[in-house]
Amino acid sequence: MDITGLHADWKVEKIEFAKLTGERARSAGANGRIGIHGKSCTVDIARITIDGQTGYGSSIHMKPEWAEEIIGCRLLDLFDDRGRLREAYRLQLEYPILDWLGQRQGKPVYDLVSGAHLERGAPLVVPCYDTSLYFDDLHLSDERAAVALMQEEARQGYAKGHRHFKIKVGRGGRHMPLREGTKRDIAIVQGISEVAGPTGKIMIDANNAYNLNLTKEVLAALADVNLYWLEEAFHEDEALYEDLKEWLRQRGQNVLIADGEGLASPHLVEWATRGRVDVLQYDIIW
């Protein structure tokens, strides 16, 4: 980012932080790794004041003694020569400071950081998807009832304007017997694709609950679904990615491979450059 416009006398005057608690529209169930997420959720935020202007956003690992040391620091000194916030400040202050810069310059943050990648003169359109479809069916023994429940949850998202859906899969990895859970994964994805319709994109996220062979089995069963991407099928492994990409190519099945949200391999970007991964799905908070 271009930081040549930062004034040398702009200093951090105040840092405030809090934990906000909210509620999801409905309780979120389990995923392939962990149990029920519940209805309540918390977000750590911070508000920074520089030159009388405030900016706020997500903030984690903020502590009072750490914040006190930043008071009085020049804003310019928090950035490196490449225009990036120094790593020591990122988790605590990157979002509040970027918001501050956007407020000061009267620009959205994406415009500040996009550089030459933003197409000038064209409206920014970012596709969104409903990501609330967890394992909310585990209490049901009947597969048809489970599919009907998850379809109803998808219809709730559709009624709110969503046309694309990401579905948690991997029930057989922990919460159900392997064959039964995998069969239910497939049935639920097929059922939700009916709600989304032929133009709705479907994404599935296994939270590393599959292995390579299970992944192929599920993808083969979903060949008729408008499957846009497969996320975190198994823990990142270049050899397995290479195998899966070749298998998809031979079948003519155009499904993107997404990964990177969890404890991502430091080699993930290299593998993406070599065509093993299509979507880098990093956790933008952490």
mmCIF file of C-alpha atoms in Angstrom:
data_model
loop_
_atom_site.group_PDB
_atom_site.id
_atom_site.type_symbol
_atom_site.label_atom_id
_atom_site.label_comp_id
_atom_site.label_asym_id
_atom_site.label_seq_id
_atom_site.Cartn_x
_atom_site.Cartn_y
_atom_site.Cartn_z
ATOM 1 C CA MET A 1 0.000 0.000 0.000
ATOM 2 C CA ASP A 2 1.216 3.545 -0.738
ATOM 3 C CA ILE A 3 2.053 5.218 2.585
ATOM 4 C CA THR A 4 3.746 8.309 1.184
ATOM 5 C CA GLY A 5 0.734 10.363 2.252
ATOM 6 C CA LEU A 6 1.105 9.537 5.937
ATOM 7 C CA HIS A 7 2.064 12.626 7.943
ATOM 8 C CA ALA A 8 5.112 12.321 10.174
ATOM 9 C CA ASP A 9 3.256 13.978 13.067
ATOM 10 C CA TRP A 10 0.301 11.588 13.127
ATOM 11 C CA LYS A 11 0.527 9.691 16.418
ATOM 12 C CA VAL A 12 -1.565 7.120 18.239
ATOM 13 C CA GLU A 13 -3.592 8.989 20.861
ATOM 14 C CA LYS A 14 -5.952 6.377 22.246
ATOM 15 C CA ILE A 15 -6.699 2.631 21.943
ATOM 16 C CA GLU A 16 -9.973 1.184 23.225
ATOM 17 C CA PHE A 17 -10.992 -2.452 22.947
ATOM 18 C CA ALA A 18 -13.899 -4.704 23.891
ATOM 19 C CA LYS A 19 -15.482 -8.094 23.334
ATOM 20 C CA LEU A 20 -18.884 -7.898 21.650
ATOM 21 C CA THR A 21 -21.359 -10.730 22.060
ATOM 22 C CA GLY A 22 -24.091 -11.445 19.545
ATOM 23 C CA GLU A 23 -26.439 -14.149 18.370
ATOM 24 C CA ARG A 24 -26.585 -16.102 15.151
ATOM 25 C CA ALA A 25 -29.894 -16.347 13.351
ATOM 26 C CA ARG A 26 -30.066 -19.938 14.586
ATOM 27 C CA SER A 27 -27.832 -22.259 16.547
ATOM 28 C CA ALA A 28 -24.913 -23.552 14.472
ATOM 29 C CA GLY A 29 -24.264 -27.272 14.748
ATOM 30 C CA ALA A 30 -21.075 -29.292 14.540
ATOM 31 C CA ASN A 31 -18.592 -29.563 11.686
ATOM 32 C CA GLY A 32 -16.127 -32.274 10.701
ATOM 33 C CA ARG A 33 -13.765 -31.390 13.554
ATOM 34 C CA ILE A 34 -15.626 -29.934 16.505
ATOM 35 C CA GLY A 35 -19.007 -30.056 18.194
ATOM 36 C CA ILE A 36 -21.948 -27.695 18.316
ATOM 37 C CA HIS A 37 -21.000 -24.050 17.831
ATOM 38 C CA GLY A 38 -24.205 -22.761 19.429
ATOM 39 C CA LYS A 39 -26.199 -19.584 18.917
ATOM 40 C CA SER A 40 -24.021 -17.007 20.651
ATOM 41 C CA CYS A 41 -20.788 -15.680 19.167
ATOM 42 C CA THR A 42 -18.175 -13.159 20.265
ATOM 43 C CA VAL A 43 -16.054 -10.695 18.336
ATOM 44 C CA ASP A 44 -13.019 -8.834 19.684
ATOM 45 C CA ILE A 45 -12.768 -5.281 18.360
ATOM 46 C CA ALA A 46 -10.592 -2.244 18.949
ATOM 47 C CA ARG A 47 -10.973 1.467 18.251
ATOM 48 C CA ILE A 48 -7.909 3.575 17.637
ATOM 49 C CA THR A 49 -7.702 7.368 17.727
ATOM 50 C CA ILE A 50 -5.056 9.154 15.653
ATOM 51 C CA ASP A 51 -5.053 12.911 15.048
ATOM 52 C CA GLY A 52 -8.561 13.147 16.487
ATOM 53 C CA GLN A 53 -9.945 10.608 14.001
ATOM 54 C CA THR A 54 -11.121 7.131 14.981
ATOM 55 C CA GLY A 55 -11.030 3.823 13.173
ATOM 56 C CA TYR A 56 -12.213 0.463 14.402
ATOM 57 C CA GLY A 57 -12.315 -3.188 13.469
ATOM 58 C CA SER A 58 -11.476 -6.734 14.464
ATOM 59 C CA SER A 59 -8.674 -7.099 16.986
ATOM 60 C CA ILE A 60 -7.307 -10.134 18.812
ATOM 61 C CA HIS A 61 -4.664 -10.615 21.515
ATOM 62 C CA MET A 62 -5.006 -7.006 22.691
ATOM 63 C CA LYS A 63 -3.777 -6.434 26.239
ATOM 64 C CA PRO A 64 -3.777 -3.170 28.252
ATOM 65 C CA GLU A 65 -0.036 -3.146 28.860
ATOM 66 C CA TRP A 66 0.639 -3.779 25.160
ATOM 67 C CA ALA A 67 -1.749 -1.003 24.106
ATOM 68 C CA GLU A 68 -0.160 1.459 26.530
ATOM 69 C CA GLU A 69 3.204 0.999 24.814
ATOM 70 C CA ILE A 70 1.701 2.018 21.473
ATOM 71 C CA ILE A 71 0.278 5.298 22.743
ATOM 72 C CA GLY A 72 2.414 8.125 21.397
ATOM 73 C CA CYS A 73 3.934 6.083 18.563
ATOM 74 C CA ARG A 74 3.999 7.621 15.114
ATOM 75 C CA LEU A 75 1.585 5.986 12.687
ATOM 76 C CA LEU A 76 4.340 5.950 10.078
ATOM 77 C CA ASP A 77 6.533 3.788 12.318
ATOM 78 C CA LEU A 78 3.893 1.046 12.456
ATOM 79 C CA PHE A 79 4.366 0.334 8.726
ATOM 80 C CA ASP A 80 7.286 -1.273 6.919
ATOM 81 C CA ASP A 81 8.886 -0.046 3.704
ATOM 82 C CA ARG A 82 6.438 -2.054 1.576
ATOM 83 C CA GLY A 83 3.438 -0.238 3.002
ATOM 84 C CA ARG A 84 2.328 -3.117 5.201
ATOM 85 C CA LEU A 85 1.598 -2.925 8.889
ATOM 86 C CA ARG A 86 4.506 -4.513 10.720
ATOM 87 C CA GLU A 87 3.823 -8.059 11.882
ATOM 88 C CA ALA A 88 4.072 -7.130 15.557
ATOM 89 C CA TYR A 89 0.930 -4.989 15.247
ATOM 90 C CA ARG A 90 -1.208 -6.921 12.756
ATOM 91 C CA LEU A 91 -3.474 -9.102 14.910
ATOM 92 C CA GLN A 92 -4.207 -6.263 17.304
ATOM 93 C CA LEU A 93 -4.407 -3.207 15.070
ATOM 94 C CA GLU A 94 -4.422 -3.923 11.326
ATOM 95 C CA TYR A 95 -8.188 -3.603 10.874
ATOM 96 C CA PRO A 96 -8.605 -0.488 13.076
ATOM 97 C CA ILE A 97 -5.695 1.269 11.363
ATOM 98 C CA LEU A 98 -6.864 0.398 7.851
ATOM 99 C CA ASP A 99 -10.318 1.670 8.779
ATOM 100 C CA TRP A 100 -8.716 4.843 10.126
ATOM 101 C CA LEU A 101 -6.865 5.356 6.845
ATOM 102 C CA GLY A 102 -10.028 4.812 4.865
ATOM 103 C CA GLN A 103 -11.900 7.313 7.018
ATOM 104 C CA ARG A 104 -9.105 9.880 6.716
ATOM 105 C CA GLN A 105 -8.788 9.538 2.940
ATOM 106 C CA GLY A 106 -12.491 9.100 2.251
ATOM 107 C CA LYS A 107 -11.947 5.780 0.487
ATOM 108 C CA PRO A 108 -13.069 2.198 1.158
ATOM 109 C CA VAL A 109 -10.248 0.016 2.461
ATOM 110 C CA TYR A 110 -10.304 -2.256 -0.601
ATOM 111 C CA ASP A 111 -9.409 0.803 -2.697
ATOM 112 C CA LEU A 112 -6.440 1.572 -0.451
ATOM 113 C CA VAL A 113 -4.919 -1.899 -0.686
ATOM 114 C CA SER A 114 -5.925 -3.042 -4.183
ATOM 115 C CA GLY A 115 -3.347 -1.049 -6.110
ATOM 116 C CA ALA A 116 -3.329 -1.882 -9.821
ATOM 117 C CA HIS A 117 -5.532 -4.941 -9.352
ATOM 118 C CA LEU A 118 -8.775 -2.980 -9.117
ATOM 119 C CA GLU A 119 -10.482 -2.368 -12.468
ATOM 120 C CA ARG A 120 -11.036 1.377 -12.538
ATOM 121 C CA GLY A 121 -14.438 2.632 -13.588
ATOM 122 C CA ALA A 122 -16.131 -0.708 -12.947
ATOM 123 C CA PRO A 123 -18.310 -1.342 -9.910
ATOM 124 C CA LEU A 124 -16.870 -3.737 -7.361
ATOM 125 C CA VAL A 125 -19.087 -6.810 -7.227
ATOM 126 C CA VAL A 126 -18.220 -9.562 -4.769
ATOM 127 C CA PRO A 127 -20.289 -12.780 -4.850
ATOM 128 C CA CYS A 128 -21.486 -13.930 -1.431
ATOM 129 C CA TYR A 129 -22.671 -17.267 -0.124
ATOM 130 C CA ASP A 130 -24.610 -18.610 2.862
ATOM 131 C CA THR A 131 -22.142 -20.417 5.120
ATOM 132 C CA SER A 132 -24.522 -21.337 7.953
ATOM 133 C CA LEU A 133 -25.241 -24.952 6.943
ATOM 134 C CA TYR A 134 -23.595 -27.024 9.691
ATOM 135 C CA PHE A 135 -24.379 -30.531 10.972
ATOM 136 C CA ASP A 136 -27.763 -29.562 12.393
ATOM 137 C CA ASP A 137 -29.224 -32.988 11.597
ATOM 138 C CA LEU A 138 -27.198 -35.308 13.821
ATOM 139 C CA HIS A 139 -30.117 -35.912 16.167
ATOM 140 C CA LEU A 140 -32.117 -37.422 13.287
ATOM 141 C CA SER A 141 -31.730 -41.109 12.463
ATOM 142 C CA ASP A 142 -33.747 -40.905 9.240
ATOM 143 C CA GLU A 143 -31.784 -39.638 6.238
ATOM 144 C CA ARG A 144 -34.812 -38.191 4.482
ATOM 145 C CA ALA A 145 -35.726 -36.193 7.571
ATOM 146 C CA ALA A 146 -32.129 -34.938 7.786
ATOM 147 C CA VAL A 147 -32.194 -33.812 4.151
ATOM 148 C CA ALA A 148 -35.544 -32.080 4.659
ATOM 149 C CA LEU A 149 -34.200 -30.194 7.695
ATOM 150 C CA MET A 150 -31.106 -28.974 5.873
ATOM 151 C CA GLN A 151 -33.171 -27.995 2.834
ATOM 152 C CA GLU A 152 -35.370 -25.879 5.083
ATOM 153 C CA GLU A 153 -32.294 -24.130 6.494
ATOM 154 C CA ALA A 154 -31.118 -23.455 2.936
ATOM 155 C CA ARG A 155 -34.548 -22.026 2.096
ATOM 156 C CA GLN A 156 -34.155 -19.615 5.005
ATOM 157 C CA GLY A 157 -30.931 -18.384 3.424
ATOM 158 C CA TYR A 158 -32.595 -18.204 0.021
ATOM 159 C CA ALA A 159 -35.385 -16.068 1.484
ATOM 160 C CA LYS A 160 -32.730 -13.648 2.755
ATOM 161 C CA GLY A 161 -31.298 -13.260 -0.744
ATOM 162 C CA HIS A 162 -28.576 -15.895 -0.871
ATOM 163 C CA ARG A 163 -28.251 -17.905 -4.066
ATOM 164 C CA HIS A 164 -24.980 -19.714 -3.329
ATOM 165 C CA PHE A 165 -24.386 -22.059 -0.386
ATOM 166 C CA LYS A 166 -21.421 -23.585 1.428
ATOM 167 C CA ILE A 167 -22.260 -26.833 3.188
ATOM 168 C CA LYS A 168 -20.331 -28.512 5.973
ATOM 169 C CA VAL A 169 -19.560 -32.159 5.171
ATOM 170 C CA GLY A 170 -17.482 -34.881 6.840
ATOM 171 C CA ARG A 171 -20.082 -36.366 9.172
ATOM 172 C CA GLY A 172 -18.349 -39.744 8.983
ATOM 173 C CA GLY A 173 -15.049 -38.309 10.157
ATOM 174 C CA ARG A 174 -16.171 -38.046 13.761
ATOM 175 C CA HIS A 175 -19.890 -37.686 14.446
ATOM 176 C CA MET A 176 -21.386 -40.613 12.512
ATOM 177 C CA PRO A 177 -20.233 -44.039 11.312
ATOM 178 C CA LEU A 178 -18.032 -43.561 8.249
ATOM 179 C CA ARG A 179 -20.288 -45.060 5.559
ATOM 180 C CA GLU A 180 -23.503 -43.706 7.003
ATOM 181 C CA GLY A 181 -22.060 -40.235 7.489
ATOM 182 C CA THR A 182 -20.584 -40.071 3.989
ATOM 183 C CA LYS A 183 -23.872 -41.224 2.469
ATOM 184 C CA ARG A 184 -25.713 -38.526 4.380
ATOM 185 C CA ASP A 185 -23.207 -35.870 3.269
ATOM 186 C CA ILE A 186 -23.972 -36.733 -0.332
ATOM 187 C CA ALA A 187 -27.746 -36.776 0.149
ATOM 188 C CA ILE A 188 -27.774 -33.412 1.929
ATOM 189 C CA VAL A 189 -25.611 -31.703 -0.692
ATOM 190 C CA GLN A 190 -27.879 -33.028 -3.420
ATOM 191 C CA GLY A 191 -30.933 -31.828 -1.509
ATOM 192 C CA ILE A 192 -29.582 -28.330 -0.941
ATOM 193 C CA SER A 193 -28.564 -28.064 -4.596
ATOM 194 C CA GLU A 194 -32.248 -28.466 -5.432
ATOM 195 C CA VAL A 195 -32.987 -25.415 -3.286
ATOM 196 C CA ALA A 196 -30.162 -23.416 -4.900
ATOM 197 C CA GLY A 197 -31.349 -24.260 -8.406
ATOM 198 C CA PRO A 198 -29.260 -24.744 -11.546
ATOM 199 C CA THR A 199 -27.482 -21.364 -11.292
ATOM 200 C CA GLY A 200 -26.701 -21.570 -7.581
ATOM 201 C CA LYS A 201 -23.098 -22.404 -6.759
ATOM 202 C CA ILE A 202 -22.534 -25.101 -4.143
ATOM 203 C CA MET A 203 -19.382 -25.312 -2.040
ATOM 204 C CA ILE A 204 -18.572 -28.073 0.422
ATOM 205 C CA ASP A 205 -16.217 -27.844 3.392
ATOM 206 C CA ALA A 206 -15.002 -31.025 5.115
ATOM 207 C CA ASN A 207 -12.770 -29.376 7.735
ATOM 208 C CA ASN A 208 -10.152 -32.050 6.926
ATOM 209 C CA ALA A 209 -12.525 -34.921 7.812
ATOM 210 C CA TYR A 210 -12.015 -36.764 4.500
ATOM 211 C CA ASN A 211 -9.085 -38.617 2.981
ATOM 212 C CA LEU A 212 -8.259 -38.729 -0.721
ATOM 213 C CA ASN A 213 -10.373 -41.794 -1.557
ATOM 214 C CA LEU A 214 -13.392 -40.515 0.352
ATOM 215 C CA THR A 215 -13.021 -37.199 -1.443
ATOM 216 C CA LYS A 216 -13.135 -38.931 -4.821
ATOM 217 C CA GLU A 217 -16.142 -40.982 -3.777
ATOM 218 C CA VAL A 218 -18.080 -37.882 -2.719
ATOM 219 C CA LEU A 219 -17.114 -35.869 -5.799
ATOM 220 C CA ALA A 220 -18.102 -38.737 -8.092
ATOM 221 C CA ALA A 221 -21.506 -38.937 -6.418
ATOM 222 C CA LEU A 222 -21.965 -35.171 -6.800
ATOM 223 C CA ALA A 223 -20.998 -35.011 -10.472
ATOM 224 C CA ASP A 224 -24.454 -33.669 -11.389
ATOM 225 C CA VAL A 225 -24.367 -30.920 -8.746
ATOM 226 C CA ASN A 226 -23.172 -27.409 -9.624
ATOM 227 C CA LEU A 227 -20.212 -27.871 -7.274
ATOM 228 C CA TYR A 228 -18.021 -24.777 -7.328
ATOM 229 C CA TRP A 229 -15.336 -25.694 -4.832
ATOM 230 C CA LEU A 230 -14.220 -28.310 -2.321
ATOM 231 C CA GLU A 231 -12.674 -26.826 0.813
ATOM 232 C CA GLU A 232 -10.321 -28.513 3.292
ATOM 233 C CA ALA A 233 -11.063 -32.052 2.177
ATOM 234 C CA PHE A 234 -7.952 -33.293 4.009
ATOM 235 C CA HIS A 235 -4.922 -31.638 5.537
ATOM 236 C CA GLU A 236 -2.784 -29.930 2.914
ATOM 237 C CA ASP A 237 -0.555 -32.373 1.056
ATOM 238 C CA GLU A 238 0.899 -31.625 -2.362
ATOM 239 C CA ALA A 239 1.065 -35.261 -3.468
ATOM 240 C CA LEU A 240 -2.614 -35.782 -2.641
ATOM 241 C CA TYR A 241 -3.570 -32.511 -4.307
ATOM 242 C CA GLU A 242 -1.707 -33.523 -7.444
ATOM 243 C CA ASP A 243 -3.507 -36.864 -7.502
ATOM 244 C CA LEU A 244 -6.914 -35.240 -6.958
ATOM 245 C CA LYS A 245 -6.347 -32.598 -9.643
ATOM 246 C CA GLU A 246 -5.375 -35.242 -12.197
ATOM 247 C CA TRP A 247 -8.385 -37.369 -11.251
ATOM 248 C CA LEU A 248 -10.698 -34.376 -11.734
ATOM 249 C CA ARG A 249 -9.040 -33.550 -15.058
ATOM 250 C CA GLN A 250 -9.508 -37.073 -16.381
ATOM 251 C CA ARG A 251 -13.175 -36.997 -15.405
ATOM 252 C CA GLY A 252 -13.719 -33.547 -16.867
ATOM 253 C CA GLN A 253 -15.124 -32.448 -13.503
ATOM 254 C CA ASN A 254 -14.521 -28.742 -12.979
ATOM 255 C CA VAL A 255 -14.350 -28.334 -9.210
ATOM 256 C CA LEU A 256 -11.984 -25.846 -7.577
ATOM 257 C CA ILE A 257 -9.817 -26.928 -4.647
ATOM 258 C CA ALA A 258 -9.853 -24.477 -1.740
ATOM 259 C CA ASP A 259 -7.700 -24.662 1.377
ATOM 260 C CA GLY A 260 -5.783 -22.687 3.972
ATOM 261 C CA GLU A 261 -8.222 -21.730 6.716
ATOM 262 C CA GLY A 262 -6.850 -23.883 9.517
ATOM 263 C CA LEU A 263 -3.215 -24.561 10.357
ATOM 264 C CA ALA A 264 -2.227 -23.998 6.767
ATOM 265 C CA SER A 265 1.004 -25.373 5.376
ATOM 266 C CA PRO A 266 3.565 -22.626 4.713
ATOM 267 C CA HIS A 267 3.974 -24.218 1.259
ATOM 268 C CA LEU A 268 0.350 -23.583 0.289
ATOM 269 C CA VAL A 269 1.092 -20.557 -1.889
ATOM 270 C CA GLU A 270 3.798 -22.511 -3.743
ATOM 271 C CA TRP A 271 1.351 -25.333 -4.392
ATOM 272 C CA ALA A 272 -1.244 -22.848 -5.600
ATOM 273 C CA THR A 273 1.319 -21.333 -7.982
ATOM 274 C CA ARG A 274 1.968 -24.818 -9.350
ATOM 275 C CA GLY A 275 -1.747 -25.379 -9.901
ATOM 276 C CA ARG A 276 -2.406 -27.843 -7.109
ATOM 277 C CA VAL A 277 -4.782 -25.439 -5.279
ATOM 278 C CA ASP A 278 -7.209 -22.986 -6.859
ATOM 279 C CA VAL A 279 -8.579 -20.938 -3.949
ATOM 280 C CA LEU A 280 -6.581 -19.678 -0.963
ATOM 281 C CA GLN A 281 -9.147 -19.636 1.819
ATOM 282 C CA TYR A 282 -7.133 -18.018 4.568
ATOM 283 C CA ASP A 283 -8.703 -16.954 7.849
ATOM 284 C CA ILE A 284 -8.585 -13.179 7.404
ATOM 285 C CA ILE A 285 -8.839 -12.509 11.148
ATOM 286 C CA TRP A 286 -5.931 -14.697 12.246
#
